[in-house]
Amino acid sequence: MPTVTPEQVANAYAALMSGDRNQIEQYWAEDMRWYVPGHNLLSGWKEGLDGFLGFMRQVGELSGNSFHMENLCTTTSDEYSADVTRNRGQRAGNPAKQLDITAVHVLRWRDGKVTEGRGAIMGDGTAQYDQFWSPV
Amino acid sequence: MPTVTPEQVANAYAALMSGDRNQIEQYWAEDMRWYVPGHNLLSGWKEGLDGFLGFMRQVGELSGNSFHMENLCTTTSDEYSADVTRNRGQRAGNPAKQLDITAVHVLRWRDGKVTEGRGAIMGDGTAQYDQFWSPV
Amino acid sequence: MPTVTPEQVANAYAALMSGDRNQIEQYWAEDMRWYVPGHNLLSGWKEGLDGFLGFMRQVGELSGNSFHMENLCTTTSDEYSADVTRNRGQRAGNPAKQLDITAVHVLRWRDGKVTEGRGAIMGDGTAQYDQFWSPV
Amino acid sequence: MPTVTPEQVANAYAALMSGDRNQIEQYWAEDMRWYVPGHNLLSGWKEGLDGFLGFMRQVGELSGNSFHMENLCTTTSDEYSADVTRNRGQRAGNPAKQLDITAVHVLRWRDGKVTEGRGAIMGDGTAQYDQFWSPV
């Protein structure tokens, strides 16, 4: 029987979107880390909740807060969850530069909080993601 | 309560690895399709169980049967599963060309069989995957 | 004083476009080789004039003969030439898949014939080139 | 007869390497621009001599001044030059991250000075170049 539930996953993202640090800390561990795919300027490990939130802020700034995640499905186990989301956005100041990718986030949980997240992108979306964040 | 179980996922891959068509058909639907990530010569949708098995055969040939998948975790829901695997291999005739990536496969299930699978690769593995299959 | 002239370069490409093997052999050496950039299914060394012409045929087939090169400038030395061309085309059967890149071809010459050619693509055109030839 | 000579090209790069602004201004126009290939954090147009020198400084910093260019050949016309160089380096603080690519620089000249430069990379070097500058 899974101890991680789809509801927890939904709550964790809702807390993240609220921007409220107290709410966020209920679902995301202080010592968490997050792995951004691709080889663009955002790629790589973001260490700590502060590193992760800094990454989220950068996504917001570079996309003029147009970045939008739509959940397609969520799977869970006793220690992990995987949610598939369609992510869309456009670059701030450059509406012709569009992103439309489907990603999976694999989250690791401990005591009801996310301790690690790793993203991966379907189809040819990694190339699109690299180009979206590129200065070119 | 999930109707897809980690055991089913493990059995589906074991059937696939057996190479036995009867076993395979117990877990993989005839009208299934599979989405290979990246923009290399293997990328894109493989239609039907035959298309999927043809893709698997091509992976075997190009890697001299060195391709190896190691399961790291599996998550499930009532309709989907997501398994994270570390995939390693080397190109046939070119042992210096190594692959070592961590991928997620999101499987959709219907009546105990996989009807759709989509792969996604973590970190900078998509670039590595594209280069691994390249003639260069 | 350069022994390779822009006229020779123009003549070599005109011969290539004619499709006439006798004309082609006047400018392209039998033992030539050609290096296709990127990591797509066409990438890598094409060995011999036959290998090179086979590559050109494949470009024609995959693009429904829509592939078009427009010369932007040509530079020469005593042994080499470099021509910059804007290359445009669309995938056969998929007119929405467009290519529009600017490439440089560096040719090495011996006794009035090309013995080696290497392509390189400006800006983010290599990613576009890889995606253009991808099955995705 | 070419008005741009291989000597001028060699002098322009030697001036650049000297780091002496007076020398540099003899070969590189104040209103020049430079186009960096790929889709990494350095990619795109660098506007003005200051933009170009800022880019060169960034290359120096990120590579711990290990970046080294070796000229392989230079071709010229009345208005352009193209030089092929092998570029090698390693990331500052990460000697395992190596770069070894062959690039072409197409320079446009006016009154003895470079007004525009565009880089392009041979083989699969653009992917290597993108990965070299990536934080991953």
XYZ file of C-alpha atoms in Angstrom:
544
model
C 0.000 0.000 0.000
C 1.502 3.310 -1.034
C 2.261 5.783 1.715
C 2.626 8.580 -0.814
C -0.772 9.601 -2.213
C -1.757 11.577 -5.323
C -3.392 14.068 -2.943
C -0.051 14.764 -1.275
C 1.529 15.354 -4.656
C -1.263 17.753 -5.650
C -0.963 19.545 -2.297
C 2.800 19.898 -2.665
C 2.459 21.635 -6.037
C -0.422 23.786 -4.793
C 1.735 24.909 -1.863
C 4.563 25.687 -4.293
C 2.275 27.769 -6.493
C 0.918 29.685 -3.470
C 4.349 31.245 -2.995
C 3.766 31.086 0.768
C 6.937 29.874 2.460
C 5.123 28.347 5.446
C 2.841 26.320 3.208
C 5.769 25.305 0.985
C 7.760 24.034 3.968
C 4.945 21.646 4.866
C 5.612 19.662 1.671
C 9.156 20.440 0.556
C 12.072 19.548 2.850
C 14.623 22.234 3.717
C 17.467 19.950 2.502
C 15.721 18.906 -0.730
C 17.368 19.098 -4.141
C 16.018 19.344 -7.680
C 17.521 18.219 -10.980
C 16.699 20.301 -14.056
C 17.171 18.417 -17.372
C 18.944 19.554 -20.550
C 22.107 21.587 -21.002
C 20.738 25.084 -20.793
C 21.541 27.836 -18.296
C 18.980 26.436 -15.800
C 20.120 22.792 -16.029
C 21.634 20.801 -13.218
C 21.132 20.241 -9.493
C 19.496 22.995 -7.427
C 20.611 22.411 -3.834
C 18.314 23.077 -0.901
C 14.796 24.477 -0.787
C 16.313 27.921 -1.387
C 18.096 26.675 -4.506
C 14.875 25.138 -5.772
C 12.772 28.231 -5.079
C 15.465 30.392 -6.710
C 15.143 28.224 -9.818
C 11.345 28.593 -9.766
C 11.734 32.376 -9.469
C 14.090 32.416 -12.464
C 11.567 30.422 -14.497
C 8.929 32.998 -13.548
C 11.112 35.965 -14.488
C 12.372 34.580 -17.800
C 8.852 33.589 -18.821
C 7.097 36.759 -17.590
C 5.119 34.487 -15.232
C 3.542 32.794 -18.253
C 4.818 29.348 -17.231
C 1.867 27.049 -16.646
C 1.793 23.387 -15.562
C -1.172 21.113 -16.283
C -1.204 17.741 -14.511
C -1.896 14.761 -16.792
C -1.445 11.898 -14.332
C 0.196 11.036 -11.038
C 1.595 7.708 -9.887
C 2.910 6.823 -6.439
C 4.694 4.186 -4.385
C 5.725 3.954 -0.751
C 8.648 6.345 -1.295
C 8.251 7.980 -4.700
C 5.755 9.788 -6.894
C 5.851 10.567 -10.600
C 3.629 13.229 -12.096
C 3.305 13.933 -15.803
C 2.575 17.548 -16.676
C 2.156 19.567 -19.822
C 4.214 22.734 -19.385
C 3.566 25.803 -21.474
C 4.940 29.329 -21.477
C 6.523 32.063 -23.546
C 9.678 34.064 -23.050
C 9.296 37.452 -21.345
C 9.444 40.112 -24.056
C 9.423 37.548 -26.852
C 5.944 36.010 -27.234
C 7.015 34.274 -30.443
C 9.304 32.050 -28.335
C 6.887 29.402 -27.119
C 7.383 26.329 -24.962
C 4.999 23.385 -25.027
C 6.487 20.236 -23.536
C 5.358 17.213 -21.568
C 7.547 16.452 -18.579
C 7.704 13.873 -15.788
C 8.794 14.824 -12.293
C 9.970 11.971 -10.122
C 9.749 13.010 -6.471
C 11.266 11.187 -3.521
C 9.392 11.535 -0.227
C 10.367 11.249 3.452
C 7.944 11.888 6.325
C 5.405 13.542 4.041
C 7.898 15.909 2.406
C 9.724 15.927 -0.939
C 13.460 15.430 -0.486
C 14.451 15.112 -4.132
C 12.893 15.901 -7.490
C 14.168 15.069 -10.951
C 12.604 16.262 -14.197
C 12.660 14.515 -17.578
C 11.023 15.586 -20.822
C 9.199 13.479 -23.401
C 9.600 13.398 -27.172
C 11.959 16.050 -28.534
C 11.028 18.438 -25.738
C 14.517 18.538 -24.201
C 15.861 20.258 -27.331
C 12.886 22.617 -27.253
C 13.525 23.297 -23.555
C 17.221 24.027 -24.179
C 16.339 26.392 -27.005
C 13.578 28.083 -25.000
C 16.010 29.211 -22.295
C 18.791 30.058 -24.758
C 19.678 33.714 -25.368
C 19.490 32.930 -29.124
C -6.337 1.906 -4.475
C -4.168 1.337 -7.534
C -5.237 -1.339 -9.960
C -1.812 -1.307 -11.607
C 0.788 -2.917 -9.345
C 4.599 -2.759 -9.335
C 4.497 -6.560 -9.832
C 2.630 -6.146 -13.117
C 5.207 -3.619 -14.274
C 8.066 -5.963 -13.370
C 6.291 -8.864 -15.106
C 5.733 -6.804 -18.252
C 9.446 -6.011 -18.564
C 10.414 -9.608 -17.723
C 8.112 -10.844 -20.503
C 9.684 -8.323 -22.871
C 13.190 -9.494 -22.010
C 12.213 -13.164 -22.491
C 11.730 -12.510 -26.193
C 8.825 -14.970 -26.126
C 5.950 -13.519 -28.147
C 3.242 -15.382 -26.193
C 4.560 -14.071 -22.889
C 4.952 -10.581 -24.305
C 1.351 -10.496 -25.524
C 0.126 -11.151 -21.988
C 1.398 -7.725 -20.904
C 1.720 -5.593 -24.044
C -1.411 -4.844 -26.119
C -1.341 -5.564 -29.858
C -2.399 -1.953 -30.588
C 0.080 -0.356 -28.172
C 2.445 2.451 -29.134
C 5.739 3.681 -27.749
C 7.327 7.122 -27.833
C 11.141 7.258 -28.024
C 12.622 10.595 -26.845
C 15.245 12.777 -28.521
C 15.830 13.547 -32.182
C 17.949 10.597 -33.207
C 17.248 7.900 -35.779
C 15.216 5.869 -33.247
C 13.115 8.791 -31.956
C 9.370 9.133 -32.342
C 6.274 6.994 -32.099
C 6.561 3.239 -32.709
C 3.094 2.049 -33.715
C 1.752 -1.331 -32.684
C 3.413 -4.128 -30.735
C 5.337 -4.984 -33.914
C 6.642 -1.432 -34.183
C 7.693 -1.521 -30.532
C 9.417 -4.917 -30.807
C 11.146 -3.753 -34.010
C 12.515 -0.806 -32.051
C 13.720 -3.121 -29.285
C 15.422 -5.331 -31.883
C 17.166 -2.292 -33.384
C 18.410 -1.283 -29.913
C 19.789 -4.798 -29.497
C 21.546 -4.803 -32.861
C 23.066 -1.318 -32.608
C 24.316 -2.049 -29.090
C 25.543 -5.587 -29.750
C 22.993 -6.734 -27.132
C 24.891 -4.792 -24.474
C 21.874 -2.655 -23.592
C 20.968 -3.242 -19.950
C 18.157 -1.764 -17.854
C 18.314 -1.613 -14.053
C 15.102 -0.663 -12.239
C 15.474 2.066 -9.613
C 11.847 2.575 -8.586
C 8.308 2.020 -9.822
C 5.191 4.052 -9.093
C 1.598 3.252 -10.067
C -1.941 4.573 -10.184
C -5.247 3.097 -11.329
C -4.316 3.601 -14.996
C -0.610 4.431 -15.207
C 2.801 3.315 -14.025
C 6.138 5.106 -14.074
C 9.387 3.224 -13.706
C 12.800 4.815 -13.381
C 15.661 2.795 -14.844
C 19.363 3.245 -15.316
C 20.150 2.208 -18.888
C 23.641 1.281 -19.927
C 25.175 -0.054 -23.107
C 27.868 0.412 -25.730
C 27.685 0.645 -29.487
C 28.276 -2.584 -31.423
C 31.829 -2.487 -32.758
C 32.669 0.697 -30.858
C 33.099 -0.064 -27.136
C 34.395 3.470 -26.545
C 30.898 4.782 -27.305
C 29.161 4.314 -23.978
C 25.653 5.101 -22.827
C 24.765 5.612 -19.174
C 21.461 7.397 -18.663
C 18.584 7.403 -16.208
C 15.187 7.264 -17.879
C 11.531 7.215 -16.837
C 8.984 5.168 -18.719
C 5.369 6.207 -18.242
C 3.101 3.298 -19.156
C -0.656 3.468 -19.672
C -2.560 0.293 -18.813
C -5.901 -1.199 -19.905
C -7.157 -4.603 -18.736
C -3.752 -5.604 -17.414
C -1.857 -4.679 -20.591
C 0.309 -1.720 -21.604
C -1.372 0.346 -24.332
C 1.073 3.225 -24.444
C 4.610 3.914 -23.262
C 6.549 7.152 -23.304
C 10.198 7.525 -22.357
C 11.922 10.586 -20.915
C 15.527 11.002 -19.848
C 16.954 12.792 -16.805
C 19.771 15.306 -16.592
C 21.642 15.832 -19.866
C 20.957 12.237 -20.916
C 18.845 13.145 -23.940
C 21.875 14.724 -25.628
C 23.919 11.658 -24.683
C 21.183 9.398 -26.063
C 21.042 11.329 -29.356
C 24.804 11.121 -29.701
C 24.907 7.444 -28.769
C 22.693 6.471 -31.700
C 24.326 8.922 -34.111
C 26.567 7.597 -36.889
C 29.139 10.215 -35.794
C 48.157 34.384 -54.924
C 45.381 31.825 -54.514
C 45.377 28.897 -56.886
C 41.802 28.054 -55.950
C 39.390 30.598 -57.446
C 35.756 31.458 -56.599
C 34.945 30.454 -60.192
C 36.214 26.928 -59.555
C 34.068 26.698 -56.439
C 30.997 27.881 -58.349
C 31.754 25.426 -61.163
C 32.144 22.531 -58.713
C 28.696 23.143 -57.212
C 27.146 23.693 -60.666
C 28.581 20.345 -61.784
C 27.177 18.717 -58.643
C 23.724 20.180 -59.279
C 23.792 18.999 -62.922
C 23.706 15.404 -61.712
C 25.972 14.508 -64.653
C 28.677 12.131 -63.405
C 31.228 13.172 -66.047
C 30.867 16.833 -65.143
C 30.969 16.019 -61.430
C 34.219 14.063 -61.793
C 35.919 17.118 -63.279
C 35.631 18.908 -59.905
C 35.201 16.241 -57.247
C 37.960 13.644 -56.718
C 37.046 9.940 -56.747
C 38.700 9.507 -53.309
C 37.116 12.609 -51.751
C 35.284 12.558 -48.436
C 32.644 14.803 -46.889
C 31.827 15.519 -43.243
C 28.174 16.180 -42.375
C 27.692 18.111 -39.091
C 25.327 17.362 -36.197
C 24.256 14.061 -34.681
C 21.397 13.118 -36.972
C 21.038 10.092 -39.237
C 23.009 11.828 -42.033
C 25.880 13.016 -39.821
C 29.477 11.889 -40.117
C 32.044 11.150 -42.810
C 30.824 10.116 -46.273
C 33.714 8.231 -47.879
C 34.463 8.469 -51.593
C 32.641 10.334 -54.339
C 30.013 7.572 -54.255
C 29.483 8.082 -50.528
C 29.115 11.815 -51.061
C 26.693 11.458 -53.981
C 24.699 8.904 -51.983
C 24.374 11.488 -49.220
C 23.239 14.132 -51.726
C 20.647 11.688 -53.099
C 19.351 11.027 -49.577
C 19.013 14.776 -48.965
C 17.017 15.008 -52.197
C 14.716 12.130 -51.299
C 14.045 13.178 -47.700
C 13.328 16.755 -48.791
C 11.283 15.898 -51.870
C 13.974 17.721 -53.907
C 13.055 20.966 -52.149
C 16.575 21.465 -50.788
C 17.991 24.713 -52.175
C 21.416 26.312 -51.628
C 21.994 30.050 -52.123
C 25.618 31.210 -52.126
C 26.334 34.209 -49.879
C 30.111 34.491 -50.254
C 33.150 32.444 -51.222
C 36.706 32.752 -49.933
C 39.804 30.912 -51.199
C 43.466 30.222 -50.543
C 46.106 28.197 -52.361
C 44.643 24.922 -51.078
C 41.221 25.625 -49.549
C 37.936 27.362 -50.220
C 35.106 28.282 -47.876
C 31.662 29.093 -49.161
C 28.787 30.356 -47.050
C 25.351 29.293 -48.225
C 21.801 29.726 -47.034
C 20.145 26.295 -47.249
C 16.398 25.928 -47.315
C 14.055 23.017 -47.769
C 11.099 21.124 -46.363
C 10.598 17.463 -45.503
C 8.981 15.297 -48.171
C 5.346 14.775 -47.171
C 5.585 17.230 -44.276
C 5.708 20.817 -45.589
C 5.336 22.173 -42.051
C 8.828 20.836 -41.289
C 11.000 23.630 -42.647
C 14.770 24.080 -42.729
C 16.399 27.500 -43.059
C 20.044 27.494 -42.029
C 23.274 29.243 -42.981
C 26.181 26.861 -43.444
C 29.870 27.072 -44.332
C 31.538 24.421 -46.451
C 35.307 24.237 -46.182
C 36.687 22.464 -49.264
C 40.223 21.186 -49.697
C 41.533 21.161 -53.275
C 44.207 19.172 -55.144
C 44.898 19.570 -58.864
C 41.656 21.463 -59.440
C 39.464 18.924 -57.640
C 37.832 18.808 -54.199
C 39.374 16.086 -52.031
C 37.625 16.905 -48.766
C 34.607 18.912 -47.664
C 33.432 19.725 -44.162
C 30.194 21.500 -43.307
C 29.464 23.684 -40.280
C 26.291 25.561 -39.416
C 25.890 29.049 -37.965
C 23.746 30.216 -35.045
C 21.465 27.528 -33.620
C 21.150 25.885 -37.033
C 22.813 22.617 -35.999
C 19.923 21.860 -33.619
C 17.492 22.805 -36.374
C 19.387 20.559 -38.815
C 19.313 17.606 -36.392
C 15.594 18.067 -35.833
C 14.879 18.489 -39.555
C 16.249 15.023 -40.361
C 14.763 13.392 -37.265
C 11.824 10.996 -37.610
C 10.112 12.987 -34.821
C 42.583 39.852 -56.402
C 41.630 39.637 -52.746
C 41.892 42.805 -50.715
C 41.676 40.814 -47.479
C 44.905 38.866 -46.881
C 45.672 35.912 -44.585
C 48.217 38.228 -42.907
C 45.481 40.656 -41.931
C 43.460 37.798 -40.464
C 46.470 36.572 -38.470
C 47.182 40.136 -37.288
C 43.575 40.636 -36.203
C 43.666 37.542 -33.986
C 47.132 38.420 -32.649
C 45.822 41.877 -31.695
C 42.843 40.244 -29.981
C 45.090 37.914 -28.007
C 47.348 40.816 -26.928
C 44.477 42.212 -24.879
C 45.707 45.714 -25.817
C 42.684 47.844 -26.716
C 44.654 50.145 -29.052
C 45.992 47.203 -31.027
C 42.566 45.549 -31.084
C 40.920 48.679 -32.483
C 43.274 48.614 -35.464
C 41.633 45.397 -36.687
C 38.199 45.206 -35.103
C 35.621 47.941 -35.843
C 33.925 49.702 -32.929
C 30.482 48.829 -34.402
C 31.339 45.189 -35.138
C 29.170 42.260 -34.045
C 29.871 38.582 -33.440
C 27.574 35.555 -33.664
C 28.240 32.691 -31.234
C 26.774 29.320 -32.383
C 24.734 26.800 -30.394
C 22.057 27.316 -27.772
C 24.152 27.711 -24.667
C 24.436 30.668 -22.303
C 27.055 32.337 -24.572
C 25.135 31.854 -27.842
C 23.779 34.646 -30.000
C 24.835 38.059 -31.298
C 27.367 40.069 -29.300
C 26.826 43.698 -30.309
C 29.714 46.159 -30.612
C 33.404 45.678 -29.913
C 32.574 45.894 -26.202
C 30.022 43.100 -26.523
C 32.558 40.972 -28.375
C 35.365 41.609 -25.872
C 32.931 40.901 -23.012
C 32.226 37.533 -24.610
C 35.943 36.809 -24.945
C 36.440 37.704 -21.284
C 33.634 35.331 -20.289
C 35.263 32.536 -22.300
C 38.506 33.228 -20.447
C 36.877 33.190 -17.027
C 34.752 30.090 -17.541
C 37.726 28.196 -18.957
C 40.288 29.440 -16.450
C 42.155 30.971 -19.421
C 42.759 27.487 -20.801
C 40.953 28.266 -24.072
C 43.411 27.885 -26.946
C 42.914 28.410 -30.687
C 45.159 26.755 -33.295
C 44.789 27.997 -36.886
C 44.405 25.234 -39.491
C 43.803 27.313 -42.635
C 42.645 30.741 -43.748
C 40.805 31.708 -46.923
C 39.979 35.212 -48.153
C 38.074 37.215 -50.757
C 37.727 40.931 -51.439
C 35.342 41.367 -48.490
C 35.445 38.207 -46.361
C 37.815 35.792 -44.686
C 37.199 32.334 -43.252
C 39.613 30.752 -40.811
C 39.395 27.193 -39.530
C 40.708 26.692 -36.002
C 40.959 23.846 -33.568
C 39.754 25.160 -30.202
C 40.634 23.423 -26.999
C 40.071 24.186 -23.342
C 38.757 22.927 -20.037
C 36.241 24.363 -17.597
C 37.655 26.373 -14.701
C 37.572 24.153 -11.606
C 36.513 21.087 -13.594
C 39.453 19.756 -15.638
C 37.460 16.645 -16.562
C 35.187 18.871 -18.674
C 37.151 19.171 -21.890
C 36.443 20.955 -25.143
C 38.084 19.954 -28.430
C 36.254 21.287 -31.464
C 37.067 22.525 -34.952
C 35.361 25.795 -35.820
C 35.178 28.170 -38.777
C 34.987 31.924 -38.282
C 33.640 33.892 -41.223
C 34.752 37.511 -40.910
C 33.450 40.450 -42.936
C 35.923 43.272 -43.525
C 35.618 47.009 -44.284
C 38.605 49.345 -44.618
C 40.963 46.816 -43.063
C 38.771 46.095 -40.039
C 36.420 43.255 -39.084
C 32.793 44.453 -38.975
C 31.115 41.084 -38.449
C 32.152 37.604 -37.343
C 30.118 34.419 -37.317
C 31.282 31.112 -35.873
C 30.236 27.613 -36.951
C 31.421 24.268 -35.626
C 32.250 21.076 -37.539
C 31.135 17.513 -36.870
C 29.197 17.074 -33.631
C 31.117 19.920 -32.005
C 28.084 22.158 -31.522
C 26.575 19.668 -29.073
C 29.951 19.426 -27.333
C 30.165 23.227 -27.235
C 26.665 23.531 -25.725
C 27.501 20.927 -23.107
C 30.882 22.487 -22.327
C 29.285 25.790 -21.274
C 26.349 24.135 -19.503
C 26.171 24.219 -15.708
C 25.494 20.444 -15.849
